């Protein structure tokens, strides 16, 4: 990072040889965790858009002077973003970007507005406070800036390079005027942006309080101690969870929104001592459509850490301390490292699917500790138009689906992949937008059968009250969320538009510009989660309870679990034992992974089963050759000294 000669940037040195006692370390750790949640709270109470205010689509972070995340969610990105920065960094500065290609994919699409705020104490940089949040609109041809037919990032709204919007405490109004002149909801964008800045200021205040209370040297030494502690904890987890023998797993994104697909995501993992390697060689080429997920190495390392920590020891603090132990191979030109100017708007399918692939690869080393596949995306519904008074309206909602069956119990029904996300209350939607929610339920039988049942999908029925246009983003309409260790796959997603005159139209999972009239109803069903472990070992009383709750039908109880449930809701134990013996003999040994029918068969039966044409095989783009995976691995080894 370059600075002016007259005012060089002074970065605080982390002291060595200073031991922090356990009590002080715990106090500082607790204070930083609270600061991170205070950043959330300030943003939720200040933002205007429901996507941030109600659904909590935002992610905070506090770092040390070197830019390493100490508390947060998505991992550090400071050094990548600031690698080419040459405009100085001063107290009172606020930096903004929305360009994934200019910050090494710290953010994954142009709707995410990322704010960086340097924290200075006694003239020295002691860390960064940062936060990014999803803007409901960023300009471009469609409301929401997420066109499913985009072929380049230029079709996805305004692209903001790293730029100061506040310099030495002075708001750069001309810069902001230019930005807000290119979006449909400038008041909302401005409110959300300054709410993000307010959240960052809250984090800054708490860091300065800790420096005042304990002294700068003690505070910085504590940060290093927290990073070191996470390093040691992860080193032990790697030895338990990662195999020395390479293990590969692959799964698919169904299509790219332009009729191409399915797109394979392949991951190979192995361990060399206490260092783990994650190699995406074999992943399909980047797509024409906007399903490309530009995966930051740092972000993926954090995802790996979150997965291993949550499965094995949730008390471990998420931070960048374990990064030196993980090594990621991402060949350029693939779906996960697309070349500029690839479209990125529908990247959530790859973002969520990576957890399925990671879990599948880890399953082979410690199958009892890992989960099945979930609904595997972030389903969107976008509705916009002009009401009777001539005012523009735009509603956007992220839906949820079936969480996979897990070692600790059933998958949750209709839950978010992201733990802190929440739904938008029906009352909010109906009060602020011209629509009515006709129903919001789980989809019976959509969760895969298993000893621990996969979570059910959700069905949400939107009745539109004004003429407008609807966009849909979803996946898992073709392939199924797989089950493990004898668990069955979850059910696929589907979208049905019921016109006011009663006619029905089946919609693809990715579509734009669907015209709707008052009284038209969209039936939006997401995918279920896969089941965990032998479905014929699920307790009979649990199946009967699910039937009584409407989560499982009597027919699925029989076919999926071998449980005979009478009309009064009681289980016939003797008949159940006989039926389960019959099914065991017919099935044979449980499958380690149950994907449902083979992909060739799924494609052949696509039209009959889904009412939609199958996608065409994906091909490589002429202008984006795929890097050789072996060369990338060699480069990673040389760069990271392994």
XYZ file of C-alpha atoms in Angstrom:
642
model
C 0.000 0.000 0.000
C 1.543 3.307 -1.084
C 1.271 6.568 0.863
C 2.374 10.142 0.344
C 5.963 10.978 1.250
C 4.910 13.846 3.508
C 2.569 11.700 5.559
C 3.743 8.068 5.569
C 1.344 5.529 6.986
C 2.454 4.314 10.406
C 1.311 0.727 10.968
C 1.483 -0.436 14.572
C 3.879 -3.293 15.247
C 2.508 -6.336 17.020
C 4.739 -6.839 20.088
C 6.625 -10.088 20.520
C 7.550 -11.629 23.829
C 4.553 -10.105 25.622
C 2.478 -12.815 27.307
C -1.221 -12.158 27.866
C -2.785 -13.828 30.893
C -5.877 -15.993 30.175
C -8.310 -13.686 31.988
C -7.246 -10.598 30.043
C -7.328 -12.589 26.797
C -10.864 -13.794 27.486
C -12.026 -10.268 28.328
C -10.599 -8.864 25.090
C -12.009 -11.762 23.085
C -15.457 -11.233 24.606
C -15.283 -7.498 23.974
C -14.368 -8.040 20.313
C -17.197 -10.528 19.844
C -19.617 -8.037 21.359
C -18.222 -5.282 19.124
C -18.857 -7.427 16.072
C -22.495 -7.954 17.115
C -22.846 -4.260 17.961
C -21.807 -3.510 14.379
C -24.685 -5.739 13.254
C -27.158 -4.095 15.609
C -26.276 -0.554 14.553
C -26.692 -1.495 10.903
C -30.017 -3.306 11.408
C -31.478 -0.345 13.265
C -30.218 2.246 10.781
C -30.684 0.609 7.362
C -33.756 1.249 5.248
C -33.928 -1.780 2.921
C -35.647 -4.967 4.140
C -32.816 -7.107 2.763
C -30.433 -5.661 5.363
C -32.877 -4.461 8.016
C -35.035 -7.606 8.132
C -33.079 -10.402 6.407
C -29.644 -9.333 7.691
C -27.736 -9.769 4.420
C -24.541 -8.131 5.695
C -21.202 -9.220 7.105
C -18.905 -7.343 9.546
C -15.214 -7.706 10.371
C -12.513 -6.318 12.681
C -8.843 -6.886 11.845
C -5.382 -6.440 13.286
C -2.900 -3.887 11.812
C -1.836 -6.406 9.154
C -5.394 -6.798 7.887
C -5.982 -10.246 9.390
C -9.559 -10.825 10.556
C -9.783 -11.324 14.323
C -13.587 -11.435 14.546
C -16.130 -11.559 11.737
C -17.759 -13.879 9.248
C -16.392 -13.872 5.700
C -12.646 -13.691 6.274
C -10.153 -10.899 5.651
C -9.804 -9.105 2.347
C -7.927 -5.947 3.318
C -4.558 -6.826 1.808
C -6.029 -8.015 -1.503
C -8.235 -4.967 -1.834
C -5.461 -2.506 -0.922
C -2.657 -4.165 -2.929
C -2.707 -1.452 -5.614
C -3.948 1.415 -3.432
C -1.854 4.571 -3.908
C -4.009 7.350 -2.483
C -2.926 7.299 1.138
C -4.838 6.238 4.246
C -5.637 8.789 6.946
C -7.763 9.079 10.086
C -11.358 9.780 9.096
C -11.122 8.005 5.708
C -13.865 5.670 4.457
C -13.256 3.543 1.342
C -16.034 1.964 -0.734
C -16.034 -0.642 -3.513
C -18.505 -2.911 -5.287
C -16.118 -4.386 -7.886
C -15.326 -8.074 -7.253
C -12.543 -8.001 -9.860
C -10.700 -5.162 -8.085
C -10.671 -6.700 -4.612
C -9.790 -10.352 -5.374
C -13.440 -11.356 -4.965
C -13.710 -10.026 -1.414
C -17.304 -9.416 -2.474
C -18.959 -11.639 -5.045
C -21.243 -9.316 -7.050
C -21.938 -5.631 -7.636
C -24.887 -5.464 -5.216
C -22.508 -5.976 -2.290
C -21.167 -2.583 -1.212
C -18.022 -3.009 0.869
C -16.830 -0.324 3.281
C -13.326 -0.126 4.798
C -12.559 2.152 7.721
C -8.986 2.420 9.076
C -8.642 2.532 12.864
C -5.913 4.833 14.157
C -4.713 5.057 17.751
C -2.120 7.662 18.712
C -1.301 8.183 15.033
C -0.747 4.504 14.227
C -2.951 2.107 12.261
C -4.057 -0.558 14.755
C -6.640 -2.299 12.553
C -9.568 -2.002 10.189
C -13.309 -1.986 10.740
C -15.192 -3.240 7.721
C -18.653 -4.321 6.675
C -20.475 -5.093 3.459
C -24.183 -5.301 2.755
C -26.432 -6.220 -0.148
C -27.980 -3.207 -1.879
C -31.466 -3.897 -3.232
C -30.582 -2.143 -6.481
C -27.308 -1.170 -8.118
C -28.639 0.075 -11.456
C -28.425 -1.733 -14.779
C -31.192 -2.974 -17.088
C -33.365 -4.683 -14.463
C -34.598 -3.651 -11.003
C -32.455 -5.486 -8.499
C -29.400 -5.578 -10.800
C -29.444 -9.384 -10.941
C -30.403 -10.232 -14.550
C -30.429 -13.980 -15.126
C -29.546 -13.408 -18.789
C -26.429 -11.302 -18.154
C -23.284 -12.309 -20.037
C -20.905 -9.747 -18.533
C -20.616 -7.798 -15.293
C -21.399 -4.597 -17.212
C -25.058 -5.692 -17.330
C -25.234 -5.942 -13.532
C -25.305 -2.309 -12.484
C -22.798 0.330 -11.467
C -19.307 -1.029 -10.733
C -17.605 1.047 -8.043
C -13.806 0.702 -7.883
C -12.081 1.172 -4.522
C -12.643 4.875 -3.877
C -12.788 7.243 -0.925
C -16.283 8.472 -0.156
C -15.100 10.201 3.034
C -11.595 11.676 3.168
C -10.173 12.833 6.504
C -13.716 13.152 7.811
C -15.095 15.112 4.833
C -17.899 13.457 2.833
C -17.137 13.428 -0.904
C -20.586 14.493 -2.077
C -19.689 14.685 -5.768
C -18.622 11.044 -5.713
C -21.836 10.028 -3.957
C -23.981 12.016 -6.404
C -22.422 10.116 -9.281
C -23.057 6.757 -7.599
C -26.626 7.436 -6.507
C -27.520 8.886 -9.905
C -27.070 5.375 -11.323
C -29.445 3.456 -9.028
C -33.242 3.239 -8.890
C -33.602 3.761 -5.137
C -31.047 6.461 -4.272
C -32.561 7.350 -0.895
C -32.529 3.702 0.188
C -28.997 3.142 -1.094
C -27.734 6.242 0.703
C -29.431 5.236 3.945
C -28.007 1.722 3.767
C -24.518 2.933 2.866
C -24.322 5.345 5.792
C -25.803 2.663 8.064
C -22.890 0.404 7.043
C -20.486 3.241 7.823
C -22.177 3.731 11.214
C -21.691 0.027 11.939
C -18.004 0.348 11.093
C -17.736 3.388 13.377
C -19.206 1.330 16.217
C -16.486 -1.273 15.708
C -13.835 1.460 15.595
C -15.044 2.932 18.913
C -14.832 -0.423 20.690
C -11.285 -1.041 19.457
C -10.195 2.396 20.688
C -11.902 1.696 24.034
C -9.864 -1.516 24.391
C -6.643 0.324 23.556
C -7.479 2.933 26.203
C -8.407 0.303 28.786
C -5.577 -2.211 28.363
C -2.985 -0.216 26.455
C -2.148 -0.543 22.779
C 0.642 -3.084 23.310
C -1.538 -5.424 25.364
C -4.415 -5.115 22.900
C -2.238 -5.959 19.896
C -0.544 -8.842 21.689
C -3.979 -10.212 22.565
C -4.977 -10.155 18.892
C -1.916 -12.240 18.020
C -2.691 -14.636 20.868
C -6.242 -15.125 19.557
C -4.917 -15.810 16.057
C -2.331 -18.262 17.432
C -4.955 -20.094 19.486
C -7.175 -20.611 16.452
C -4.131 -21.806 14.482
C -3.394 -24.521 17.044
C -7.029 -25.590 17.265
C -7.344 -25.873 13.481
C -4.086 -27.797 13.227
C -5.593 -30.486 15.439
C -8.866 -30.486 13.500
C -7.002 -30.991 10.225
C -5.289 -34.096 11.584
C -8.698 -35.549 12.527
C -10.870 -34.471 9.601
C -8.648 -34.340 6.494
C -7.348 -37.585 4.914
C -3.773 -38.022 3.707
C -5.043 -39.909 0.663
C -6.655 -37.494 -1.852
C -10.447 -37.641 -1.847
C -12.583 -36.110 -4.596
C -16.233 -35.153 -4.764
C -18.364 -33.402 -7.349
C -21.809 -31.876 -7.603
C -23.611 -29.673 -10.108
C -25.276 -26.313 -10.645
C -28.240 -27.145 -12.843
C -28.005 -24.377 -15.467
C -26.641 -20.888 -16.101
C -29.895 -19.069 -16.891
C -29.125 -19.170 -20.619
C -30.001 -22.833 -21.161
C -26.511 -24.278 -20.613
C -25.574 -26.884 -18.008
C -25.296 -28.691 -15.719
C -22.010 -27.200 -14.469
C -19.743 -29.456 -12.446
C -17.961 -28.318 -9.308
C -15.187 -30.751 -8.342
C -13.042 -30.609 -5.210
C -10.101 -32.817 -4.196
C -8.803 -32.640 -0.632
C -5.781 -34.146 1.083
C -3.399 -33.533 3.947
C 0.392 -33.278 4.117
C 1.304 -33.337 7.787
C -0.824 -30.646 9.421
C -1.319 -28.704 6.198
C -4.493 -29.247 4.149
C -4.935 -28.809 0.394
C -8.186 -28.014 -1.423
C -7.923 -28.353 -5.190
C -10.774 -27.276 -7.511
C -9.076 -28.677 -10.630
C -11.701 -30.451 -12.758
C -14.380 -27.825 -12.164
C -16.214 -26.856 -15.362
C -15.324 -23.739 -17.401
C -16.804 -20.392 -16.487
C -20.357 -19.924 -17.726
C -21.818 -17.494 -20.252
C -24.613 -16.826 -17.793
C -24.267 -15.138 -14.384
C -23.806 -18.259 -12.192
C -20.031 -17.752 -12.009
C -18.847 -17.549 -8.414
C -15.542 -15.681 -8.212
C -14.229 -17.433 -5.116
C -11.709 -15.554 -3.018
C -9.009 -17.818 -1.582
C -9.324 -16.089 1.773
C -13.092 -16.415 1.758
C -12.901 -20.110 0.910
C -10.382 -20.688 3.690
C -12.851 -19.088 6.095
C -15.657 -21.303 4.753
C -13.476 -24.375 5.326
C -12.714 -23.218 8.838
C -16.362 -22.486 9.615
C -17.397 -25.920 8.350
C -14.750 -27.794 10.352
C -15.253 -25.698 13.483
C -19.057 -25.913 13.509
C -18.996 -29.681 12.976
C -16.236 -30.434 15.475
C -15.839 -27.623 18.052
C -18.155 -24.579 17.781
C -16.372 -22.816 20.662
C -13.336 -22.042 18.501
C -13.186 -18.374 17.476
C -13.469 -17.726 13.725
C -10.458 -15.717 12.584
C -7.622 -15.734 10.083
C -5.200 -17.471 12.417
C -5.509 -20.817 10.653
C -5.007 -19.484 7.097
C -1.335 -20.587 6.829
C -2.489 -24.201 7.320
C -4.858 -24.206 4.311
C -3.820 -24.103 0.664
C -6.322 -23.532 -2.125
C -5.908 -24.345 -5.827
C -8.268 -22.338 -8.073
C -7.453 -22.568 -11.802
C -8.404 -19.404 -13.658
C -11.062 -19.726 -16.329
C -13.290 -22.029 -14.300
C -16.691 -21.429 -12.762
C -14.995 -20.530 -9.459
C -12.336 -18.209 -10.855
C -13.836 -16.664 -13.972
C -11.947 -14.219 -16.110
C -13.042 -10.590 -16.345
C -15.651 -9.443 -17.341
C -17.694 -12.514 -16.380
C -21.254 -12.020 -15.125
C -21.583 -12.823 -11.407
C -25.127 -11.891 -10.337
C -26.451 -15.440 -9.750
C -23.340 -16.552 -7.883
C -25.264 -17.787 -4.826
C -25.814 -21.206 -6.433
C -22.054 -21.828 -6.498
C -21.611 -20.137 -3.125
C -23.999 -22.561 -1.446
C -23.054 -25.605 -3.535
C -19.440 -25.375 -2.396
C -20.607 -26.409 1.085
C -22.275 -29.501 -0.382
C -19.092 -30.388 -2.274
C -16.861 -29.675 0.722
C -19.086 -31.796 2.956
C -19.111 -34.619 0.417
C -15.317 -34.662 0.217
C -14.940 -34.575 4.010
C -17.578 -37.287 4.389
C -15.168 -39.898 3.087
C -12.768 -39.403 6.007
C -15.283 -39.036 8.843
C -18.742 -39.963 7.481
C -20.418 -39.968 10.883
C -19.484 -36.306 11.424
C -20.766 -34.818 8.188
C -24.071 -33.837 6.694
C -26.076 -34.572 3.569
C -26.741 -31.882 0.919
C -29.098 -28.971 1.501
C -31.270 -26.869 -0.769
C -28.031 -25.371 -2.004
C -28.687 -21.787 -3.085
C -30.260 -18.472 -2.073
C -33.669 -18.424 -3.794
C -34.715 -14.914 -4.846
C -38.097 -13.429 -5.757
C -38.050 -9.920 -7.260
C -41.194 -7.953 -8.158
C -41.286 -4.416 -9.558
C -43.447 -1.953 -11.454
C -45.379 1.301 -11.119
C -48.489 1.485 -8.994
C -51.760 3.254 -9.751
C -50.390 6.556 -8.447
C -47.387 6.304 -10.754
C -44.890 5.496 -7.995
C -42.156 2.934 -8.625
C -42.139 -0.121 -6.351
C -39.602 -2.886 -6.015
C -39.717 -5.856 -3.649
C -36.988 -8.432 -3.179
C -36.983 -11.418 -0.878
C -34.529 -14.245 -0.226
C -36.282 -17.524 0.528
C -34.948 -20.587 2.294
C -35.232 -24.359 2.011
C -34.418 -27.705 3.556
C -31.294 -27.935 5.705
C -29.675 -31.388 5.394
C -30.019 -34.143 7.940
C -27.102 -33.947 10.388
C -25.315 -36.141 12.909
C -26.996 -34.234 15.760
C -30.531 -34.452 14.390
C -32.998 -33.636 11.645
C -32.354 -30.864 9.170
C -34.312 -27.711 9.894
C -37.423 -27.066 7.808
C -37.387 -23.922 5.677
C -34.236 -22.447 7.187
C -31.423 -20.302 5.827
C -27.966 -21.658 5.020
C -26.569 -18.515 6.672
C -27.187 -18.780 10.433
C -27.916 -15.091 11.074
C -30.319 -14.557 8.177
C -34.005 -14.084 8.941
C -37.154 -13.969 6.842
C -38.988 -10.761 5.967
C -42.218 -10.698 8.003
C -45.380 -11.112 5.957
C -46.784 -7.996 7.615
C -43.826 -5.970 6.313
C -44.214 -7.235 2.748
C -47.951 -6.622 2.669
C -47.670 -3.177 4.272
C -44.985 -1.776 1.966
C -45.547 -3.555 -1.363
C -48.576 -4.295 -3.574
C -48.715 -8.012 -2.897
C -50.431 -10.480 -0.597
C -48.935 -13.630 0.898
C -51.557 -16.319 0.344
C -49.589 -19.010 2.178
C -46.196 -19.712 3.721
C -45.715 -23.379 4.589
C -43.303 -26.272 4.420
C -43.630 -28.685 1.508
C -44.768 -32.070 2.800
C -42.403 -34.962 1.922
C -39.744 -32.681 0.393
C -37.068 -33.613 2.945
C -35.059 -36.739 2.164
C -35.828 -39.773 4.315
C -33.131 -40.717 6.792
C -32.526 -41.728 10.384
C -32.285 -37.954 10.685
C -34.725 -36.493 8.177
C -33.692 -33.824 5.688
C -35.420 -30.492 6.267
C -38.521 -29.731 4.242
C -38.610 -27.044 1.570
C -40.818 -23.978 1.795
C -43.771 -23.018 -0.347
C -44.595 -19.338 -0.517
C -47.580 -18.092 -2.509
C -47.329 -14.480 -3.717
C -50.482 -12.809 -5.026
C -49.619 -9.704 -7.043
C -51.899 -6.687 -6.717
C -50.420 -4.366 -9.363
C -49.175 -4.956 -12.935
C -45.458 -5.584 -12.878
C -42.583 -7.905 -13.702
C -41.142 -10.773 -11.704
C -37.657 -12.291 -11.666
C -36.686 -15.628 -10.112
C -33.308 -17.027 -9.052
C -33.175 -20.612 -7.818
C -31.541 -23.972 -8.511
C -31.883 -27.690 -7.675
C -34.760 -27.970 -10.157
C -32.891 -30.728 -12.035
C -30.463 -32.443 -9.650
C -31.478 -33.438 -6.141
C -29.848 -32.635 -2.780
C -28.179 -35.957 -2.065
C -28.490 -38.144 1.018
C -25.676 -39.924 2.858
C -25.120 -43.253 4.633
C -28.525 -44.637 3.665
C -30.401 -41.339 3.623
C -32.427 -40.422 0.526
C -32.199 -37.249 -1.603
C -34.423 -34.259 -0.951
C -37.006 -33.142 -3.492
C -36.400 -30.629 -6.271
C -37.609 -27.030 -6.479
C -40.374 -25.756 -8.780
C -42.163 -22.516 -9.673
C -45.757 -22.322 -10.936
C -47.447 -19.113 -12.038
C -51.222 -19.359 -11.592
C -52.953 -16.679 -13.604
C -56.039 -14.894 -12.318
C -58.132 -16.882 -14.825
C -56.879 -20.184 -13.362
C -54.421 -21.145 -16.098
C -51.015 -22.385 -14.943
C -47.542 -21.804 -16.318
C -44.411 -23.601 -15.161
C -41.459 -21.211 -14.865
C -37.746 -21.977 -15.098
C -35.605 -21.571 -11.996
C -33.832 -18.538 -13.462
C -35.929 -16.048 -15.408
C -36.609 -12.327 -15.798
C -39.316 -10.035 -17.190
C -42.197 -12.341 -16.306
C -45.229 -10.080 -16.663
C -47.869 -10.384 -13.949
C -51.306 -8.809 -13.558
C -53.446 -8.203 -10.472
C -54.667 -11.521 -9.093
C -51.847 -13.619 -10.563
C -50.216 -15.918 -8.002
C -46.659 -17.290 -7.974
C -46.295 -20.616 -6.160
C -42.609 -20.675 -5.186
C -41.296 -24.027 -3.898
C -37.664 -24.418 -2.932
C -35.738 -27.699 -2.595
C -35.610 -29.985 0.433
C -32.556 -31.318 2.248
C -31.026 -34.786 1.941
C -31.455 -37.405 4.656
C -28.683 -38.576 6.997
C -28.039 -42.251 7.677
C -30.258 -45.303 7.181
C -33.867 -44.216 6.672
C -35.096 -47.577 8.027
C -33.508 -46.845 11.408
C -35.505 -43.702 12.107
C -37.492 -44.145 15.335
C -41.066 -45.154 14.575
C -42.466 -42.554 16.968
C -40.521 -39.801 15.159
C -42.085 -40.786 11.833
C -45.576 -40.869 13.383
C -44.960 -37.415 14.879
C -43.875 -36.049 11.500
C -47.073 -37.428 9.956
C -49.186 -35.782 12.662
C -47.444 -32.446 11.997
C -47.987 -32.695 8.243
C -44.242 -32.825 7.534
C -44.455 -36.350 6.139
C -47.442 -38.037 4.485
C -48.648 -41.532 5.402
C -47.559 -42.671 1.937
C -44.016 -41.327 2.414
C -43.902 -42.848 5.906
C -44.467 -46.228 4.306
C -42.313 -45.884 1.188
C -39.482 -43.843 2.723
C -39.292 -45.133 6.290
C -41.114 -48.467 6.184
C -43.493 -47.222 8.872
C -47.159 -48.242 8.663
C -49.284 -45.367 10.003
C -53.001 -45.954 10.434
C -55.705 -43.403 9.633
C -55.894 -42.352 13.286
C -52.175 -41.468 13.232
C -50.858 -44.380 15.291
C -48.055 -46.603 14.037
C -48.594 -50.333 13.586
C -45.384 -51.649 15.159
C -45.742 -55.270 14.011
C -46.572 -54.309 10.425
C -43.726 -51.798 10.445
C -41.163 -54.424 11.464
C -42.255 -56.682 8.613
C -42.227 -53.835 6.089
C -38.766 -52.713 7.129
C -37.403 -56.235 6.812
C -38.890 -56.436 3.331
C -37.377 -53.118 2.281
C -33.948 -53.988 3.705
C -33.872 -57.218 1.743
C -34.987 -55.431 -1.439
C -32.547 -52.520 -1.053
C -29.393 -54.265 0.108
C -26.616 -52.291 1.788
C -27.272 -48.552 2.270
C -25.580 -46.249 -0.229
C -22.772 -44.019 1.010
C -24.208 -41.269 -1.237
C -27.640 -41.305 -2.826
C -27.933 -38.802 -5.687
C -31.107 -40.318 -7.075
C -31.088 -41.488 -10.719
C -27.857 -41.058 -12.761
C -27.410 -37.657 -14.410
C -27.897 -39.059 -17.942
C -31.248 -40.479 -16.876
C -32.221 -37.231 -15.153
C -31.519 -35.285 -18.345
C -33.384 -37.793 -20.499
C -36.481 -37.553 -18.275
C -36.190 -33.811 -17.607
C -39.122 -32.614 -19.722
C -41.492 -35.315 -18.471
C -40.586 -34.831 -14.804
C -40.181 -31.066 -14.573
C -42.096 -29.675 -17.537
C -38.926 -27.844 -18.619
C -36.461 -28.522 -21.419
C -33.121 -29.987 -20.299
C -30.097 -27.673 -20.440
C -27.519 -28.006 -23.206
C -24.006 -29.239 -22.310
C -21.712 -26.440 -21.173
C -18.773 -25.514 -23.397
C -15.605 -23.551 -22.781
C -15.544 -19.898 -23.822
C -12.958 -19.096 -26.510
C -11.626 -16.080 -24.652
C -11.284 -17.824 -21.294
C -8.976 -20.862 -21.386
C -8.679 -22.916 -18.209
C -5.397 -22.755 -16.344
C -3.556 -26.019 -15.807
C -4.298 -27.228 -12.263
C -0.826 -28.716 -11.757
C 0.781 -25.375 -12.576
C -1.494 -23.584 -10.135
C -0.662 -26.101 -7.403
C 3.074 -25.618 -8.013
C 2.607 -21.848 -7.785
C 0.703 -22.185 -4.504
C 3.439 -24.391 -3.044
C 6.145 -21.914 -4.011
C 4.228 -18.857 -2.785
C 3.188 -20.387 0.540
C 6.361 -22.387 1.223
C 4.869 -25.898 1.349
